[in-house]
JSON list of C-alpha atoms in Angstrom, two decimals:
[
{"chain": "A", "resi": 1, "resn": "MET", "atom": "CA", "xyz": [16.48, 49.33, -40.59]},
{"chain": "A", "resi": 2, "resn": "THR", "atom": "CA", "xyz": [12.99, 50.19, -40.00]},
{"chain": "A", "resi": 3, "resn": "PRO", "atom": "CA", "xyz": [11.11, 50.30, -36.85]},
{"chain": "A", "resi": 4, "resn": "HIS", "atom": "CA", "xyz": [9.55, 46.89, -36.86]},
{"chain": "A", "resi": 5, "resn": "ASN", "atom": "CA", "xyz": [12.80, 45.21, -38.84]},
{"chain": "A", "resi": 6, "resn": "LYS", "atom": "CA", "xyz": [16.05, 45.06, -37.15]},
{"chain": "A", "resi": 7, "resn": "ALA", "atom": "CA", "xyz": [17.93, 43.40, -39.31]},
{"chain": "A", "resi": 8, "resn": "LYS", "atom": "CA", "xyz": [20.17, 44.87, -41.56]},
{"chain": "A", "resi": 9, "resn": "LEU", "atom": "CA", "xyz": [19.51, 45.45, -46.03]},
{"chain": "A", "resi": 10, "resn": "GLN", "atom": "CA", "xyz": [22.19, 42.46, -46.60]},
{"chain": "A", "resi": 11, "resn": "ASP", "atom": "CA", "xyz": [20.33, 39.94, -43.91]},
{"chain": "A", "resi": 12, "resn": "ILE", "atom": "CA", "xyz": [16.94, 40.02, -46.49]},
{"chain": "A", "resi": 13, "resn": "ALA", "atom": "CA", "xyz": [16.80, 37.82, -49.83]},
{"chain": "A", "resi": 14, "resn": "LYS", "atom": "CA", "xyz": [15.60, 39.07, -52.53]},
{"chain": "A", "resi": 15, "resn": "VAL", "atom": "CA", "xyz": [12.40, 37.16, -52.66]},
{"chain": "A", "resi": 16, "resn": "VAL", "atom": "CA", "xyz": [10.47, 36.76, -49.56]},
{"chain": "A", "resi": 17, "resn": "LEU", "atom": "CA", "xyz": [8.11, 34.16, -48.02]},
{"chain": "A", "resi": 18, "resn": "MET", "atom": "CA", "xyz": [5.73, 35.25, -46.01]},
{"chain": "A", "resi": 19, "resn": "PRO", "atom": "CA", "xyz": [3.28, 32.81, -43.33]},
{"chain": "A", "resi": 20, "resn": "GLY", "atom": "CA", "xyz": [1.41, 34.87, -40.68]},
{"chain": "A", "resi": 21, "resn": "ASP", "atom": "CA", "xyz": [2.09, 33.12, -37.55]},
{"chain": "A", "resi": 22, "resn": "PRO", "atom": "CA", "xyz": [5.75, 33.23, -36.72]},
{"chain": "A", "resi": 23, "resn": "LEU", "atom": "CA", "xyz": [6.22, 30.17, -35.64]},
{"chain": "A", "resi": 24, "resn": "ARG", "atom": "CA", "xyz": [5.26, 29.11, -38.51]},
{"chain": "A", "resi": 25, "resn": "ALA", "atom": "CA", "xyz": [7.80, 30.96, -39.85]},
{"chain": "A", "resi": 26, "resn": "LYS", "atom": "CA", "xyz": [10.40, 29.01, -37.35]},
{"chain": "A", "resi": 27, "resn": "TRP", "atom": "CA", "xyz": [8.64, 26.20, -38.41]},
{"chain": "A", "resi": 28, "resn": "ILE", "atom": "CA", "xyz": [9.52, 26.40, -42.81]},
{"chain": "A", "resi": 29, "resn": "ALA", "atom": "CA", "xyz": [13.43, 27.86, -41.53]},
{"chain": "A", "resi": 30, "resn": "GLU", "atom": "CA", "xyz": [14.23, 25.11, -39.21]},
{"chain": "A", "resi": 31, "resn": "HIS", "atom": "CA", "xyz": [12.63, 22.26, -41.53]},
{"chain": "A", "resi": 32, "resn": "PHE", "atom": "CA", "xyz": [13.24, 23.76, -45.31]},
{"chain": "A", "resi": 33, "resn": "LEU", "atom": "CA", "xyz": [16.37, 25.97, -45.48]},
{"chain": "A", "resi": 34, "resn": "MET", "atom": "CA", "xyz": [20.03, 25.09, -45.16]},
{"chain": "A", "resi": 35, "resn": "LYS", "atom": "CA", "xyz": [21.68, 27.09, -42.33]},
{"chain": "A", "resi": 36, "resn": "PRO", "atom": "CA", "xyz": [18.68, 29.73, -41.72]},
{"chain": "A", "resi": 37, "resn": "LYS", "atom": "CA", "xyz": [19.75, 32.40, -39.24]},
{"chain": "A", "resi": 38, "resn": "LEU", "atom": "CA", "xyz": [17.17, 34.71, -37.75]},
{"chain": "A", "resi": 39, "resn": "VAL", "atom": "CA", "xyz": [17.97, 38.09, -38.55]},
{"chain": "A", "resi": 40, "resn": "ASN", "atom": "CA", "xyz": [14.47, 39.63, -36.83]},
{"chain": "A", "resi": 41, "resn": "ASP", "atom": "CA", "xyz": [12.41, 39.37, -33.78]},
{"chain": "A", "resi": 42, "resn": "VAL", "atom": "CA", "xyz": [11.20, 43.08, -33.32]},
{"chain": "A", "resi": 43, "resn": "ARG", "atom": "CA", "xyz": [7.21, 42.35, -31.95]},
{"chain": "A", "resi": 44, "resn": "GLY", "atom": "CA", "xyz": [7.83, 38.77, -32.04]},
{"chain": "A", "resi": 45, "resn": "MET", "atom": "CA", "xyz": [7.86, 38.66, -35.83]},
{"chain": "A", "resi": 46, "resn": "TYR", "atom": "CA", "xyz": [10.39, 36.35, -37.20]},
{"chain": "A", "resi": 47, "resn": "ALA", "atom": "CA", "xyz": [12.49, 36.91, -39.61]},
{"chain": "A", "resi": 48, "resn": "TYR", "atom": "CA", "xyz": [15.17, 33.72, -41.14]},
{"chain": "A", "resi": 49, "resn": "THR", "atom": "CA", "xyz": [17.57, 33.74, -44.25]},
{"chain": "A", "resi": 50, "resn": "GLY", "atom": "CA", "xyz": [19.15, 30.75, -45.55]},
{"chain": "A", "resi": 51, "resn": "THR", "atom": "CA", "xyz": [19.20, 29.01, -48.81]},
{"chain": "A", "resi": 52, "resn": "TYR", "atom": "CA", "xyz": [17.08, 26.96, -50.54]},
{"chain": "A", "resi": 53, "resn": "LYS", "atom": "CA", "xyz": [18.62, 24.87, -53.25]},
{"chain": "A", "resi": 54, "resn": "ASN", "atom": "CA", "xyz": [21.62, 26.66, -52.82]},
{"chain": "A", "resi": 55, "resn": "LYS", "atom": "CA", "xyz": [19.60, 29.78, -53.45]},
{"chain": "A", "resi": 56, "resn": "LYS", "atom": "CA", "xyz": [19.37, 33.08, -50.44]},
{"chain": "A", "resi": 57, "resn": "VAL", "atom": "CA", "xyz": [15.69, 32.71, -49.56]},
{"chain": "A", "resi": 58, "resn": "THR", "atom": "CA", "xyz": [14.05, 34.53, -46.18]},
{"chain": "A", "resi": 59, "resn": "VAL", "atom": "CA", "xyz": [10.82, 33.67, -44.34]},
{"chain": "A", "resi": 60, "resn": "MET", "atom": "CA", "xyz": [9.43, 36.07, -42.10]},
{"chain": "A", "resi": 61, "resn": "ALA", "atom": "CA", "xyz": [6.20, 36.38, -40.28]},
{"chain": "A", "resi": 62, "resn": "HIS", "atom": "CA", "xyz": [3.63, 38.74, -41.22]},
{"chain": "A", "resi": 63, "resn": "GLY", "atom": "CA", "xyz": [0.62, 38.83, -38.37]},
{"chain": "A", "resi": 64, "resn": "MET", "atom": "CA", "xyz": [-3.11, 39.26, -38.66]},
{"chain": "A", "resi": 65, "resn": "GLY", "atom": "CA", "xyz": [-4.91, 41.14, -41.17]},
{"chain": "A", "resi": 66, "resn": "MET", "atom": "CA", "xyz": [-3.99, 43.79, -44.00]},
{"chain": "A", "resi": 67, "resn": "PRO", "atom": "CA", "xyz": [-2.32, 46.48, -41.52]},
{"chain": "A", "resi": 68, "resn": "SER", "atom": "CA", "xyz": [0.33, 44.17, -40.05]},
{"chain": "A", "resi": 69, "resn": "ILE", "atom": "CA", "xyz": [1.16, 42.68, -43.59]},
{"chain": "A", "resi": 70, "resn": "GLY", "atom": "CA", "xyz": [0.38, 46.10, -45.05]},
{"chain": "A", "resi": 71, "resn": "ILE", "atom": "CA", "xyz": [3.52, 47.72, -42.97]},
{"chain": "A", "resi": 72, "resn": "TYR", "atom": "CA", "xyz": [5.74, 44.55, -43.32]},
{"chain": "A", "resi": 73, "resn": "SER", "atom": "CA", "xyz": [5.49, 43.98, -46.87]},
{"chain": "A", "resi": 74, "resn": "HIS", "atom": "CA", "xyz": [5.82, 47.86, -47.49]},
{"chain": "A", "resi": 75, "resn": "GLU", "atom": "CA", "xyz": [8.99, 47.75, -45.04]},
{"chain": "A", "resi": 76, "resn": "LEU", "atom": "CA", "xyz": [10.53, 44.96, -46.88]},
{"chain": "A", "resi": 77, "resn": "PHE", "atom": "CA", "xyz": [9.84, 46.50, -50.64]},
{"chain": "A", "resi": 78, "resn": "ALA", "atom": "CA", "xyz": [10.47, 49.83, -50.08]},
{"chain": "A", "resi": 79, "resn": "PHE", "atom": "CA", "xyz": [13.60, 50.06, -47.62]},
{"chain": "A", "resi": 80, "resn": "TYR", "atom": "CA", "xyz": [15.75, 46.10, -48.26]},
{"chain": "A", "resi": 81, "resn": "LYS", "atom": "CA", "xyz": [15.23, 46.22, -51.93]},
{"chain": "A", "resi": 82, "resn": "VAL", "atom": "CA", "xyz": [12.85, 43.20, -51.74]},
{"chain": "A", "resi": 83, "resn": "ASN", "atom": "CA", "xyz": [11.43, 42.24, -55.54]},
{"chain": "A", "resi": 84, "resn": "THR", "atom": "CA", "xyz": [9.22, 39.28, -54.42]},
{"chain": "A", "resi": 85, "resn": "ILE", "atom": "CA", "xyz": [6.80, 38.72, -51.42]},
{"chain": "A", "resi": 86, "resn": "ILE", "atom": "CA", "xyz": [4.99, 35.41, -51.74]},
{"chain": "A", "resi": 87, "resn": "ARG", "atom": "CA", "xyz": [2.23, 35.16, -48.71]},
{"chain": "A", "resi": 88, "resn": "ILE", "atom": "CA", "xyz": [1.91, 31.50, -47.47]},
{"chain": "A", "resi": 89, "resn": "GLY", "atom": "CA", "xyz": [-1.18, 31.26, -46.16]},
{"chain": "A", "resi": 90, "resn": "SER", "atom": "CA", "xyz": [-4.36, 29.59, -44.91]},
{"chain": "A", "resi": 91, "resn": "ALA", "atom": "CA", "xyz": [-7.98, 29.83, -46.22]},
{"chain": "A", "resi": 92, "resn": "GLY", "atom": "CA", "xyz": [-11.68, 28.98, -45.86]},
{"chain": "A", "resi": 93, "resn": "SER", "atom": "CA", "xyz": [-13.20, 27.53, -48.37]},
{"chain": "A", "resi": 94, "resn": "PHE", "atom": "CA", "xyz": [-16.18, 28.59, -50.27]},
{"chain": "A", "resi": 95, "resn": "VAL", "atom": "CA", "xyz": [-16.12, 25.87, -52.61]},
{"chain": "A", "resi": 96, "resn": "LYS", "atom": "CA", "xyz": [-16.89, 22.20, -52.43]},
{"chain": "A", "resi": 97, "resn": "ASN", "atom": "CA", "xyz": [-13.74, 21.13, -54.54]},
{"chain": "A", "resi": 98, "resn": "ALA", "atom": "CA", "xyz": [-11.66, 23.21, -52.55]},
{"chain": "A", "resi": 99, "resn": "ASN", "atom": "CA", "xyz": [-11.35, 20.68, -49.49]},
{"chain": "A", "resi": 100, "resn": "VAL", "atom": "CA", "xyz": [-9.38, 20.98, -46.11]},
{"chain": "A", "resi": 101, "resn": "GLY", "atom": "CA", "xyz": [-5.60, 20.53, -47.34]},
{"chain": "A", "resi": 102, "resn": "SER", "atom": "CA", "xyz": [-6.18, 21.80, -50.39]},
{"chain": "A", "resi": 103, "resn": "VAL", "atom": "CA", "xyz": [-4.09, 24.82, -52.09]},
{"chain": "A", "resi": 104, "resn": "ILE", "atom": "CA", "xyz": [-5.07, 27.28, -54.20]},
{"chain": "A", "resi": 105, "resn": "ILE", "atom": "CA", "xyz": [-2.95, 30.39, -56.17]},
{"chain": "A", "resi": 106, "resn": "ALA", "atom": "CA", "xyz": [-4.69, 33.71, -55.51]},
{"chain": "A", "resi": 107, "resn": "ASP", "atom": "CA", "xyz": [-4.70, 34.72, -59.24]},
{"chain": "A", "resi": 108, "resn": "GLU", "atom": "CA", "xyz": [-6.79, 37.83, -57.86]},
{"chain": "A", "resi": 109, "resn": "ALA", "atom": "CA", "xyz": [-8.01, 39.35, -54.11]},
{"chain": "A", "resi": 110, "resn": "TYR", "atom": "CA", "xyz": [-11.54, 41.19, -53.76]},
{"chain": "A", "resi": 111, "resn": "SER", "atom": "CA", "xyz": [-12.04, 43.33, -50.55]},
{"chain": "A", "resi": 112, "resn": "ASN", "atom": "CA", "xyz": [-14.34, 46.09, -49.36]},
{"chain": "A", "resi": 113, "resn": "SER", "atom": "CA", "xyz": [-11.53, 47.16, -47.28]},
{"chain": "A", "resi": 114, "resn": "ASP", "atom": "CA", "xyz": [-10.13, 50.22, -48.01]},
{"chain": "A", "resi": 115, "resn": "TYR", "atom": "CA", "xyz": [-6.16, 49.79, -47.45]},
{"chain": "A", "resi": 116, "resn": "ALA", "atom": "CA", "xyz": [-5.57, 49.84, -51.27]},
{"chain": "A", "resi": 117, "resn": "ARG", "atom": "CA", "xyz": [-7.31, 53.99, -51.57]},
{"chain": "A", "resi": 118, "resn": "GLU", "atom": "CA", "xyz": [-5.44, 54.67, -48.67]},
{"chain": "A", "resi": 119, "resn": "VAL", "atom": "CA", "xyz": [-2.13, 53.74, -49.77]},
{"chain": "A", "resi": 120, "resn": "GLY", "atom": "CA", "xyz": [-3.36, 55.41, -53.74]},
{"chain": "A", "resi": 121, "resn": "ILE", "atom": "CA", "xyz": [-3.92, 52.10, -55.36]},
{"chain": "A", "resi": 122, "resn": "LYS", "atom": "CA", "xyz": [-7.51, 52.06, -57.24]},
{"chain": "A", "resi": 123, "resn": "THR", "atom": "CA", "xyz": [-9.02, 49.02, -57.28]},
{"chain": "A", "resi": 124, "resn": "PRO", "atom": "CA", "xyz": [-11.54, 48.49, -60.38]},
{"chain": "A", "resi": 125, "resn": "ASN", "atom": "CA", "xyz": [-14.46, 46.23, -58.75]},
{"chain": "A", "resi": 126, "resn": "HIS", "atom": "CA", "xyz": [-12.68, 46.30, -55.48]},
{"chain": "A", "resi": 127, "resn": "THR", "atom": "CA", "xyz": [-9.75, 43.63, -56.70]},
{"chain": "A", "resi": 128, "resn": "LEU", "atom": "CA", "xyz": [-6.57, 43.66, -57.12]},
{"chain": "A", "resi": 129, "resn": "LYS", "atom": "CA", "xyz": [-4.34, 41.05, -58.95]},
{"chain": "A", "resi": 130, "resn": "ALA", "atom": "CA", "xyz": [-1.23, 39.04, -58.36]},
{"chain": "A", "resi": 131, "resn": "THR", "atom": "CA", "xyz": [1.78, 39.93, -60.54]},
{"chain": "A", "resi": 132, "resn": "PRO", "atom": "CA", "xyz": [1.35, 38.04, -63.93]},
{"chain": "A", "resi": 133, "resn": "LYS", "atom": "CA", "xyz": [4.60, 36.56, -64.51]},
{"chain": "A", "resi": 134, "resn": "THR", "atom": "CA", "xyz": [4.26, 35.20, -60.93]},
{"chain": "A", "resi": 135, "resn": "LEU", "atom": "CA", "xyz": [1.35, 34.09, -61.00]},
{"chain": "A", "resi": 136, "resn": "ALA", "atom": "CA", "xyz": [2.50, 32.29, -64.79]},
{"chain": "A", "resi": 137, "resn": "LEU", "atom": "CA", "xyz": [5.92, 31.09, -63.43]},
{"chain": "A", "resi": 138, "resn": "CYS", "atom": "CA", "xyz": [3.91, 29.54, -59.90]},
{"chain": "A", "resi": 139, "resn": "LYS", "atom": "CA", "xyz": [1.60, 27.74, -61.97]},
{"chain": "A", "resi": 140, "resn": "LYS", "atom": "CA", "xyz": [4.86, 25.98, -63.96]},
{"chain": "A", "resi": 141, "resn": "VAL", "atom": "CA", "xyz": [6.10, 24.92, -61.11]},
{"chain": "A", "resi": 142, "resn": "SER", "atom": "CA", "xyz": [2.88, 23.69, -59.59]},
{"chain": "A", "resi": 143, "resn": "ALA", "atom": "CA", "xyz": [2.41, 21.71, -63.00]},
{"chain": "A", "resi": 144, "resn": "GLU", "atom": "CA", "xyz": [5.90, 20.40, -62.84]},
{"chain": "A", "resi": 145, "resn": "LEU", "atom": "CA", "xyz": [5.75, 19.06, -59.47]},
{"chain": "A", "resi": 146, "resn": "LYS", "atom": "CA", "xyz": [2.22, 17.76, -59.46]},
{"chain": "A", "resi": 147, "resn": "ILE", "atom": "CA", "xyz": [0.92, 19.52, -56.83]},
{"chain": "A", "resi": 148, "resn": "LYS", "atom": "CA", "xyz": [-2.73, 19.67, -57.12]},
{"chain": "A", "resi": 149, "resn": "SER", "atom": "CA", "xyz": [-3.43, 23.57, -56.61]},
{"chain": "A", "resi": 150, "resn": "LEU", "atom": "CA", "xyz": [-6.50, 25.95, -57.79]},
{"chain": "A", "resi": 151, "resn": "VAL", "atom": "CA", "xyz": [-6.32, 28.94, -59.36]},
{"chain": "A", "resi": 152, "resn": "GLY", "atom": "CA", "xyz": [-8.99, 31.51, -58.61]},
{"chain": "A", "resi": 153, "resn": "LYS", "atom": "CA", "xyz": [-9.72, 34.91, -56.63]},
{"chain": "A", "resi": 154, "resn": "ILE", "atom": "CA", "xyz": [-10.49, 35.01, -53.01]},
{"chain": "A", "resi": 155, "resn": "LEU", "atom": "CA", "xyz": [-11.76, 37.41, -50.67]},
{"chain": "A", "resi": 156, "resn": "SER", "atom": "CA", "xyz": [-9.81, 39.62, -48.16]},
{"chain": "A", "resi": 157, "resn": "GLU", "atom": "CA", "xyz": [-11.57, 40.41, -45.39]},
{"chain": "A", "resi": 158, "resn": "ASP", "atom": "CA", "xyz": [-10.81, 42.59, -42.19]},
{"chain": "A", "resi": 159, "resn": "ALA", "atom": "CA", "xyz": [-13.34, 41.33, -39.56]},
{"chain": "A", "resi": 160, "resn": "PHE", "atom": "CA", "xyz": [-12.50, 37.46, -38.75]},
{"chain": "A", "resi": 161, "resn": "TYR", "atom": "CA", "xyz": [-15.87, 37.17, -36.74]},
{"chain": "A", "resi": 162, "resn": "SER", "atom": "CA", "xyz": [-17.81, 39.12, -39.11]},
{"chain": "A", "resi": 163, "resn": "ALA", "atom": "CA", "xyz": [-21.02, 40.39, -37.60]},
{"chain": "A", "resi": 164, "resn": "THR", "atom": "CA", "xyz": [-23.05, 39.31, -41.16]},
{"chain": "A", "resi": 165, "resn": "PRO", "atom": "CA", "xyz": [-23.10, 35.93, -42.26]},
{"chain": "A", "resi": 166, "resn": "TRP", "atom": "CA", "xyz": [-21.80, 35.48, -45.81]},
{"chain": "A", "resi": 167, "resn": "ASN", "atom": "CA", "xyz": [-24.17, 35.56, -48.69]},
{"chain": "A", "resi": 168, "resn": "LYS", "atom": "CA", "xyz": [-23.39, 32.83, -50.58]},
{"chain": "A", "resi": 169, "resn": "ARG", "atom": "CA", "xyz": [-24.89, 33.43, -54.13]},
{"chain": "A", "resi": 170, "resn": "MET", "atom": "CA", "xyz": [-23.00, 36.94, -53.48]},
{"chain": "A", "resi": 171, "resn": "LEU", "atom": "CA", "xyz": [-19.94, 34.57, -53.28]},
{"chain": "A", "resi": 172, "resn": "LEU", "atom": "CA", "xyz": [-20.51, 32.48, -56.17]},
{"chain": "A", "resi": 173, "resn": "SER", "atom": "CA", "xyz": [-21.63, 34.81, -58.43]},
{"chain": "A", "resi": 174, "resn": "LYS", "atom": "CA", "xyz": [-18.30, 36.59, -58.00]},
{"chain": "A", "resi": 175, "resn": "GLY", "atom": "CA", "xyz": [-16.42, 33.27, -58.27]},
{"chain": "A", "resi": 176, "resn": "LEU", "atom": "CA", "xyz": [-14.54, 33.40, -54.68]},
{"chain": "A", "resi": 177, "resn": "LEU", "atom": "CA", "xyz": [-13.08, 29.83, -53.98]},
{"chain": "A", "resi": 178, "resn": "GLY", "atom": "CA", "xyz": [-12.24, 31.10, -50.19]},
{"chain": "A", "resi": 179, "resn": "VAL", "atom": "CA", "xyz": [-11.27, 33.86, -47.58]},
{"chain": "A", "resi": 180, "resn": "GLU", "atom": "CA", "xyz": [-8.31, 35.19, -45.74]},
{"chain": "A", "resi": 181, "resn": "MET", "atom": "CA", "xyz": [-7.14, 38.53, -44.59]},
{"chain": "A", "resi": 182, "resn": "GLU", "atom": "CA", "xyz": [-4.21, 39.56, -46.25]},
{"chain": "A", "resi": 183, "resn": "ALA", "atom": "CA", "xyz": [-3.54, 39.57, -50.12]},
{"chain": "A", "resi": 184, "resn": "PHE", "atom": "CA", "xyz": [-5.22, 42.49, -50.99]},
{"chain": "A", "resi": 185, "resn": "ALA", "atom": "CA", "xyz": [-3.30, 44.48, -48.61]},
{"chain": "A", "resi": 186, "resn": "LEU", "atom": "CA", "xyz": [-0.25, 42.99, -50.79]},
{"chain": "A", "resi": 187, "resn": "TYR", "atom": "CA", "xyz": [-1.14, 43.05, -54.04]},
{"chain": "A", "resi": 188, "resn": "ALA", "atom": "CA", "xyz": [-1.69, 46.76, -53.03]},
{"chain": "A", "resi": 189, "resn": "ASN", "atom": "CA", "xyz": [1.75, 46.95, -51.72]},
{"chain": "A", "resi": 190, "resn": "ALA", "atom": "CA", "xyz": [3.53, 45.46, -54.38]},
{"chain": "A", "resi": 191, "resn": "ILE", "atom": "CA", "xyz": [1.58, 47.70, -57.13]},
{"chain": "A", "resi": 192, "resn": "ARG", "atom": "CA", "xyz": [2.62, 50.53, -54.84]},
{"chain": "A", "resi": 193, "resn": "ASN", "atom": "CA", "xyz": [6.40, 50.03, -54.61]},
{"chain": "A", "resi": 194, "resn": "LYS", "atom": "CA", "xyz": [6.61, 48.22, -58.36]},
{"chain": "A", "resi": 195, "resn": "LYS", "atom": "CA", "xyz": [7.17, 44.97, -56.97]},
{"chain": "A", "resi": 196, "resn": "ASN", "atom": "CA", "xyz": [5.68, 41.65, -57.66]},
{"chain": "A", "resi": 197, "resn": "ALA", "atom": "CA", "xyz": [3.60, 39.62, -55.29]},
{"chain": "A", "resi": 198, "resn": "LEU", "atom": "CA", "xyz": [1.62, 36.36, -55.32]},
{"chain": "A", "resi": 199, "resn": "CYS", "atom": "CA", "xyz": [-0.54, 34.32, -52.37]},
{"chain": "A", "resi": 200, "resn": "ILE", "atom": "CA", "xyz": [-0.60, 30.98, -52.35]},
{"chain": "A", "resi": 201, "resn": "LEU", "atom": "CA", "xyz": [-2.69, 29.67, -49.51]},
{"chain": "A", "resi": 202, "resn": "THR", "atom": "CA", "xyz": [-3.78, 26.22, -48.21]},
{"chain": "A", "resi": 203, "resn": "VAL", "atom": "CA", "xyz": [-7.47, 25.70, -47.21]},
{"chain": "A", "resi": 204, "resn": "SER", "atom": "CA", "xyz": [-7.73, 25.29, -43.30]},
{"chain": "A", "resi": 205, "resn": "ASP", "atom": "CA", "xyz": [-11.53, 25.35, -42.60]},
{"chain": "A", "resi": 206, "resn": "SER", "atom": "CA", "xyz": [-14.09, 24.31, -45.02]},
{"chain": "A", "resi": 207, "resn": "PHE", "atom": "CA", "xyz": [-17.49, 26.19, -45.07]},
{"chain": "A", "resi": 208, "resn": "ILE", "atom": "CA", "xyz": [-19.34, 23.35, -47.47]},
{"chain": "A", "resi": 209, "resn": "SER", "atom": "CA", "xyz": [-18.18, 20.21, -44.77]},
{"chain": "A", "resi": 210, "resn": "ASN", "atom": "CA", "xyz": [-17.68, 22.63, -41.64]},
{"chain": "A", "resi": 211, "resn": "LYS", "atom": "CA", "xyz": [-14.33, 20.66, -41.42]},
{"chain": "A", "resi": 212, "resn": "SER", "atom": "CA", "xyz": [-11.22, 22.04, -40.09]},
{"chain": "A", "resi": 213, "resn": "MET", "atom": "CA", "xyz": [-7.71, 21.68, -39.19]},
{"chain": "A", "resi": 214, "resn": "THR", "atom": "CA", "xyz": [-6.61, 21.69, -35.41]},
{"chain": "A", "resi": 215, "resn": "PRO", "atom": "CA", "xyz": [-4.10, 24.24, -34.46]},
{"chain": "A", "resi": 216, "resn": "GLU", "atom": "CA", "xyz": [-1.46, 21.83, -34.74]},
{"chain": "A", "resi": 217, "resn": "GLU", "atom": "CA", "xyz": [-2.14, 21.03, -38.37]},
{"chain": "A", "resi": 218, "resn": "ARG", "atom": "CA", "xyz": [-2.14, 24.87, -39.50]},
{"chain": "A", "resi": 219, "resn": "GLN", "atom": "CA", "xyz": [1.55, 25.18, -38.14]},
{"chain": "A", "resi": 220, "resn": "THR", "atom": "CA", "xyz": [3.34, 21.88, -39.57]},
{"chain": "A", "resi": 221, "resn": "SER", "atom": "CA", "xyz": [1.22, 20.34, -42.02]},
{"chain": "A", "resi": 222, "resn": "LEU", "atom": "CA", "xyz": [1.46, 22.49, -45.21]},
{"chain": "A", "resi": 223, "resn": "LYS", "atom": "CA", "xyz": [4.28, 21.26, -46.71]},
{"chain": "A", "resi": 224, "resn": "ASP", "atom": "CA", "xyz": [2.51, 21.00, -50.48]},
{"chain": "A", "resi": 225, "resn": "MET", "atom": "CA", "xyz": [1.84, 25.31, -50.45]},
{"chain": "A", "resi": 226, "resn": "VAL", "atom": "CA", "xyz": [5.57, 25.50, -48.60]},
{"chain": "A", "resi": 227, "resn": "VAL", "atom": "CA", "xyz": [7.62, 23.44, -51.70]},
{"chain": "A", "resi": 228, "resn": "LEU", "atom": "CA", "xyz": [5.16, 25.37, -53.98]},
{"chain": "A", "resi": 229, "resn": "GLY", "atom": "CA", "xyz": [6.34, 28.88, -52.51]},
{"chain": "A", "resi": 230, "resn": "LEU", "atom": "CA", "xyz": [10.03, 28.31, -52.29]},
{"chain": "A", "resi": 231, "resn": "GLU", "atom": "CA", "xyz": [10.25, 26.09, -55.74]},
{"chain": "A", "resi": 232, "resn": "THR", "atom": "CA", "xyz": [8.51, 28.94, -57.38]},
{"chain": "A", "resi": 233, "resn": "ALA", "atom": "CA", "xyz": [11.18, 31.47, -55.21]},
{"chain": "A", "resi": 234, "resn": "ILE", "atom": "CA", "xyz": [13.95, 29.98, -56.72]},
{"chain": "A", "resi": 235, "resn": "ARG", "atom": "CA", "xyz": [12.74, 29.96, -60.30]},
{"chain": "A", "resi": 236, "resn": "ILE", "atom": "CA", "xyz": [12.41, 34.00, -60.09]}
]
């Protein structure tokens, strides 16, 4: 056990899917896993372990922002012997072809955050990469299941309510598809612990069309992303 997770070592699977919202973790466990068991509720950060197509999988929330996912993902990697973490979350879209509901597979995360530097990871051009073999597997599963997905670089930011409007020219020049708040720290922790990580996102808001999901839709209408994450997990 750790200060933030009361699960026993055997309660956590080797592959963990991590949404940000604890209620989303609960919804995923109840709708996709067989015999899900609540194994952690410390600070309300629910973790459930069950089976998906006869393979043991854990779904655990990570909260909001890089410090939060930084704590939970490091503890899973370092103390629970987790081999792979797949973040499944929401993002805002910067490009026209990533509409609300679109799935993004984040092969790289760009950020100005100091998180990676503080845990001892160098970040060439402020960018960290997903684990190549996990990324390749996810792309293969996406094609097999005919789940339409965009593969590309995303922005991981620290301030949700940023005081500085995004410079569209800068975003386009860096090839950023959208923005979220956690992938950069997850990728840093995977490198730090010599483990595997990937981030799969559903576009919940578009800065192009100004359309957005409702809070209820954010919690429950992310089926393609969840299935892609689970189907990737059971093939690892």
